[in-house]
Tab-separated table of C-alpha atoms in Angstrom:
chain	number	residue	atom	x	y	z
A	5	MET	CA	0.000	0.000	0.000
A	6	ARG	CA	1.347	3.404	-0.985
A	7	MET	CA	1.458	6.111	1.665
A	8	PRO	CA	-0.324	9.307	0.575
A	9	PHE	CA	2.492	11.444	1.956
A	10	THR	CA	6.169	10.636	1.763
A	11	PRO	CA	8.478	11.573	4.650
A	12	SER	CA	9.726	14.585	2.669
A	13	THR	CA	6.154	15.688	1.941
A	14	ARG	CA	5.281	15.435	5.625
A	15	ALA	CA	8.373	17.488	6.498
A	16	ASP	CA	7.320	20.136	3.953
A	17	ILE	CA	3.837	20.252	5.488
A	18	ALA	CA	5.288	20.486	9.004
A	19	SER	CA	7.569	23.337	7.930
A	20	LEU	CA	4.677	25.128	6.248
A	21	LEU	CA	2.532	24.822	9.392
A	22	LEU	CA	5.332	26.158	11.610
A	23	ARG	CA	5.967	29.006	9.189
A	24	PHE	CA	2.261	29.881	8.996
A	25	GLY	CA	1.957	29.998	12.798
A	26	LEU	CA	4.996	32.263	13.089
A	27	LEU	CA	3.709	34.443	10.246
A	28	LEU	CA	0.369	35.062	11.939
A	29	ASP	CA	1.819	35.703	15.373
A	30	PHE	CA	4.659	38.004	14.396
A	31	PHE	CA	2.848	39.873	11.645
A	32	VAL	CA	0.411	41.026	14.334
A	33	HIS	CA	3.068	41.756	16.977
A	34	GLY	CA	5.315	43.589	14.513
A	35	SER	CA	2.324	45.606	13.267
A	36	GLN	CA	1.523	46.591	16.843
A	37	LYS	CA	5.039	47.879	17.402
A	38	LEU	CA	5.571	49.629	14.079
A	39	PHE	CA	2.110	50.896	13.175
A	40	GLY	CA	0.020	50.781	16.344
A	41	ALA	CA	-2.247	48.226	14.653
A	42	PHE	CA	-4.288	45.641	16.581
A	43	GLY	CA	-4.329	47.834	19.691
A	44	GLY	CA	-0.546	48.219	19.810
A	45	GLY	CA	1.388	51.213	21.026
A	46	GLY	CA	3.182	52.008	17.802
A	47	ILE	CA	6.774	53.177	17.925
A	48	ALA	CA	6.117	55.798	20.610
A	49	GLY	CA	4.212	53.521	22.987
A	50	THR	CA	6.443	50.514	22.415
A	51	GLY	CA	9.518	52.729	22.744
A	52	ALA	CA	8.287	54.041	26.090
A	53	PHE	CA	7.714	50.477	27.304
A	54	PHE	CA	11.161	49.367	26.128
A	55	ALA	CA	12.781	52.331	27.872
A	56	SER	CA	10.915	51.441	31.072
A	57	ILE	CA	12.435	47.945	31.107
A	58	GLY	CA	15.952	49.194	30.407
A	59	ALA	CA	16.143	48.927	26.613
A	60	ALA	CA	17.237	52.446	25.780
A	61	PRO	CA	16.809	54.280	23.548
A	62	GLY	CA	13.290	52.880	23.526
A	63	PRO	CA	12.103	54.207	20.143
A	64	LEU	CA	15.175	52.807	18.379
A	65	TRP	CA	14.597	49.374	19.899
A	66	ALA	CA	10.892	49.610	19.046
A	67	VAL	CA	11.802	50.078	15.373
A	68	ILE	CA	14.436	47.322	15.420
A	69	VAL	CA	12.202	44.808	17.183
A	70	GLY	CA	9.203	45.822	15.068
A	71	LEU	CA	11.192	45.265	11.869
A	72	VAL	CA	12.543	41.934	13.098
A	73	GLU	CA	9.025	40.772	13.975
A	74	PHE	CA	7.100	42.242	11.035
A	75	GLY	CA	9.782	41.660	8.410
A	76	GLY	CA	10.695	38.295	9.892
A	77	ALA	CA	7.056	37.215	9.768
A	78	ILE	CA	6.772	38.103	6.099
A	79	CYS	CA	10.062	36.392	5.257
A	80	ILE	CA	9.115	33.261	7.188
A	81	GLY	CA	5.623	33.229	5.691
A	82	PHE	CA	6.893	33.397	2.122
A	83	GLY	CA	9.897	31.221	2.894
A	84	LEU	CA	12.450	33.879	1.938
A	85	LEU	CA	15.669	34.009	3.978
A	86	THR	CA	13.716	31.761	6.299
A	87	ARG	CA	16.515	30.549	8.535
A	88	LEU	CA	17.878	34.069	9.059
A	89	ALA	CA	14.409	35.411	9.893
A	90	ALA	CA	13.759	32.546	12.320
A	91	ILE	CA	17.067	33.209	14.075
A	92	GLY	CA	16.127	36.894	14.347
A	93	ILE	CA	12.801	36.094	15.976
A	94	ALA	CA	14.421	33.531	18.307
A	95	VAL	CA	16.922	36.188	19.442
A	96	ASP	CA	14.028	38.652	19.847
A	97	MET	CA	12.176	36.207	22.117
A	98	THR	CA	15.331	35.413	24.085
A	99	ALA	CA	15.786	39.139	24.729
A	100	ALA	CA	12.118	39.395	25.774
A	101	ILE	CA	12.665	36.645	28.329
A	102	ALA	CA	15.869	38.243	29.638
A	103	LEU	CA	14.500	41.794	29.836
A	104	TYR	CA	10.927	41.167	30.936
A	105	ASN	CA	9.470	37.674	31.297
A	106	TRP	CA	12.066	35.788	33.375
A	107	PRO	CA	11.256	37.392	36.763
A	108	HIS	CA	7.560	36.586	36.245
A	109	GLY	CA	8.161	32.843	36.246
A	110	PHE	CA	7.405	30.154	33.719
A	111	PHE	CA	3.625	30.216	33.333
A	112	ALA	CA	2.098	32.637	30.841
A	113	GLU	CA	-1.220	32.670	32.712
A	114	THR	CA	0.154	34.956	35.423
A	115	ALA	CA	-1.040	38.564	35.406
A	116	THR	CA	2.352	39.801	34.219
A	117	GLY	CA	3.115	36.869	31.894
A	118	GLY	CA	5.881	34.333	32.246
A	119	TRP	CA	8.264	33.014	29.618
A	120	GLU	CA	6.332	29.883	28.619
A	121	ILE	CA	5.065	31.225	25.274
A	122	ASN	CA	8.434	32.778	24.428
A	123	MET	CA	10.055	29.377	24.927
A	124	LEU	CA	7.544	27.743	22.586
A	125	ILE	CA	8.213	30.385	19.939
A	126	ILE	CA	11.976	29.927	20.282
A	127	THR	CA	11.471	26.181	19.852
A	128	MET	CA	9.337	26.751	16.729
A	129	CYS	CA	11.992	29.054	15.293
A	130	LEU	CA	14.769	26.561	15.986
A	131	ALA	CA	12.717	23.840	14.279
A	132	VAL	CA	12.399	26.078	11.211
A	133	VAL	CA	16.148	26.811	11.321
A	134	PHE	CA	16.974	23.095	11.317
A	135	MET	CA	14.223	22.037	8.864
A	136	GLY	CA	14.497	24.945	6.490
A	137	ALA	CA	11.575	26.406	4.607
A	138	GLY	CA	10.774	23.264	2.654
A	139	SER	CA	9.838	22.949	-0.995
A	140	VAL	CA	6.884	25.348	-0.751
A	141	SER	CA	8.980	28.486	-0.335
A	142	LEU	CA	10.759	31.238	-2.185
A	143	ASP	CA	14.032	29.877	-0.776
A	144	ALA	CA	13.420	26.631	-2.679
A	145	VAL	CA	12.566	28.515	-5.886
A	146	LEU	CA	15.732	30.605	-5.614
A	147	VAL	CA	17.884	27.536	-4.942
A	148	ARG	CA	16.411	25.743	-7.976
A	149	ARG	CA	17.100	28.794	-10.177
A	150	TRP	CA	20.619	29.125	-8.801
A	151	GLN	CA	21.318	25.435	-9.446
A	152	ALA	CA	19.947	25.731	-12.994
A	153	ARG	CA	22.197	28.729	-13.700
A	154	LEU	CA	25.214	26.893	-12.319
A	155	ALA	CA	24.413	23.871	-14.479
A	156	THR	CA	24.020	26.092	-17.556
A	157	ALA	CA	27.302	27.867	-16.818
A	158	ALA	CA	29.089	24.554	-16.289
A	159	SER	CA	27.694	23.247	-19.569
A	160	ARG	CA	28.867	26.369	-21.418
A	161	ASP	CA	32.323	26.052	-19.848
A	162	ALA	CA	32.502	22.391	-20.907
A	163	ASP	CA	31.474	23.336	-24.470
A	164	ARG	CA	34.145	26.065	-24.597
A	165	ALA	CA	36.784	23.670	-23.309
A	166	ARG	CA	36.044	21.255	-26.154
A	167	VAL	CA	36.618	23.902	-28.821
């Protein structure tokens, strides 16, 4: 009996699901920081919060973190520079734990929020780093094009060498 999904197909689906989850979460969080969307504070409000927890200058860090989250979400969602974007978000969440969540304990259900969710996001990002974007991604398209160009160039070089 033939399996409907091969191991590589299942890995591609798993990568796509991880990427979609990260896209949704960080598109919203980045939009909050950069644009004040979804009830966020925008650069001014996020900058004031960052300054209050010791990340000064707050507005600069609001822009940097907002770009990492918003831009990283888009890159991860489309599978473009996926590993780099996932590392950026993992570093972002590690900094969030260090600067804010750690003293509040593990559980996210506390009034101030622990580091439980951050740890899950870091784990998701690390899974994407190790798995890659999969075949349903712009990374895969770019790699295929790059390999085709290399093969064409190698073929031309071989033809020139014969002459």
